[in-house]
Amino acid sequence: MAKAKRKSSSVAQTATEPTYMPTLALVESIPPPPKRRASQRTQVTRVPPSRTNPDTNADVLDGPEALRASPDAEEKDERLDFGKVGLDAGKQIKDVDNDVPSLTGGDSDSSLSEMSDMESPVKQVPAKNTSRSAKVKVEATGEKVTMKSTSATKAKEPQFLDPEAEGEEEANEEEIQAALSRPPPVHSDYLPLPWKGRLGYACLCTYLRFSNPPVFSSRTCRIASIIENRHPLKNPNEPPHATKNRPDREQPADIARGQAYVESLGLANARDIVKMLRWNDRYGIKFMRLSSEMFPFASHEEYGYKLAPFASEALAEAGKVATELGHRLTTHPGQFTQLGSPRKPVIDNALRDLEYHAELLSLLKMPSQQDRDAVMILHLGGTFGDKAATLDRFRENYAKLPQGVKNRLVLENDDVSWSVHDLLPVCEELNIPMVLDFHHHNIIFDQEHIREGTKDIMNLYPRILATWKRKNITPKMHYSEPTPAAITGHQRRKHNPRVATLPPCPPDMDLMIEAKDKEQAVFELMRTFKLPGYHTFNDIIPHVRKDDNKPIKLPKKKTPRKKAKKPKKDTDDLEAAEQAIEEEELEAQEEFVQQVIPEEEIGMGGPEGRVYWPPGMEDWLRPVKRIVKKKDPDEKEKLTPAKKRKAAADAAASATKLEAEVLHEEGLTDASVGMTPTPAKRSKQEAPKKKSAVGKATPKKSGKSTALASAMSDDDDDEQDDASEVLPDLSDESPALPAKNTKKKKTTPARQSKRAKKMSYKEEEEEEGEEHDLI
């Protein structure tokens, strides 16, 4: 039985609700899917920009299809590398592989299950059950399908697995030999110069995506985020925050609140189209493909919604600007939108998706010719084992399409199953324009009628262009190139980041360049062939963006330090000099004001048009990412001057303590080992010295004065002998004296010498006379 239609009054579905998967035997009994709900709100309040900014809100993701060279290019290294730009791709880009189990096996509502019969060199790896406790058993009884699980299973989004996804494994020797032995391609040497057409790129402008704030039209989210945002914020008076103010799941859920959240992402995408169109026009680009992910889950069976009336005003404004600038806008539904599938759920999904794209383009409200040129490019999809039967189903389902969808539908040859010779007769039969993709044609072509290369296909130009002229639609073609290292057909499907030349198309053609580097691939062609607009742009300065209003931290104002007391005569001059320096610093801070860039000039490249980055230099788009080095536990920590002083003081204190402990154990004192006493010990030792010196100074006065006088009159030898009587002998042979006696002997002559100056020389003359008489 099909999944029950959700009532408008129902409460939010929990994550444990089972998902019913119909079997092939019950497909015919499945009722048609519910139609997309119309928005119940006529007015939508603007949400804070931070809520739709993926740089500040982790719930907002980049649509993976917009980052690819083309919707049929699924390989990870074929999309814009967020890691090189300095962002975390795991957090920025929606990865459906982590959301839902693989759909490579079993029945599924996804159109991918219809491609299991397609020839693909990719090895099918069975999906691993990451949950050990969850074991799901599906039992079919009559017309009912029930699911039994030992644990609750989370409701998951449908996975859009690309059957063309290329693995990391290398091609085997047989494939390489077969590729090398194929006939060489035959290319035309014609160049469509002088160029009069329009060059375009798909979905995303790399320069604007990494501006501040980012400008792009492929914001998306997960279904889990929609369900979570049905609950009110923990603090409704404050703006939402990734951690501080998230939805409170304990409060009642409201479906309208979750719908408002997903619609806010779509409105932010639609409003950014205007900025992208004006950016393109400044640099000579007049053609762009709109992202199919502009309105997340708009074509979903359960969570889908109509774009009118909530997005009518934003899209009409974008169409007005496109009309003013002469810009062509198109779309490209994913390769999973197929009208040739044998399974009804796949057809229903395709119908909803085509109606969503048709509504999006119609709400642009462009003039008649531009409105006709706004086409939807579609791949026919899988062959399902029988091309003729698949074409019959396509004819049948195409007849059921609304006229608005038929007016815009265009078929494109692919690089897996359907060649130009397969599709051109059908397009002529059903009056459907056909897009020629040169890259796909060089991989899949009818070898009985044509050779590989661009020369032979030119013979079919009249028939291809006639499919456009019959509907009065401006023709368009697609061009891309394989990577230089590609050899096998499987490897050549990968798109090169940029292209080196122009295809031999008419010079007035609208040419879509499908490359990973987006607008930079167009710039590369402009520079190579000096096409109109090549002089409008210049190389960007690495890691520098002068067209963003980034917050700049002003230097901190220095607080005046407390001034030490200085002599009065020097104070005035020093204060005057310091005051002059402080005034200069304050003036410099006042002049350091950020230049505010007008909103219409943000991200526009500045007056010099610095918007081009060389191949492989995506990292130039963002400032240099600050890399925080992890501390190595084995590496010694770098000491600051303060830490060095503290370490030296601690080492000195520990050494002193250790030495004192050693002396204490040996029973020695500082004086006995000749150590220098500390200031505290010195003050204690000098106190008794002063007292003893005062009491004993008078008796020793005359003797010591006589010794000094005799030392002055005798020769040097006698002087040394007399000095030895007064000063102690400090030679190694003499016994060690206490430290206090040593200091006493040293200091006594200095004190007595001052007193000797006050003595009378008369006494000294009498003593000398007595000595003379004795002689």
Short mmCIF file of C-alpha atoms in Angstrom, two decimals, residues 66 109 183 213 367 374 412 553:
data_model
loop_
_atom_site.label_atom_id
_atom_site.label_comp_id
_atom_site.label_asym_id
_atom_site.label_seq_id
_atom_site.Cartn_x
_atom_site.Cartn_y
_atom_site.Cartn_z
CA ALA A 66 25.25 23.17 -8.66
CA ASP A 109 10.83 5.22 -5.84
CA PRO A 183 40.10 4.94 -34.76
CA PRO A 213 28.38 37.40 2.42
CA PRO A 367 8.99 38.81 -22.61
CA ALA A 374 13.95 29.58 -21.15
CA GLU A 412 20.05 16.13 -25.03
CA LYS A 553 39.36 45.02 14.43
#
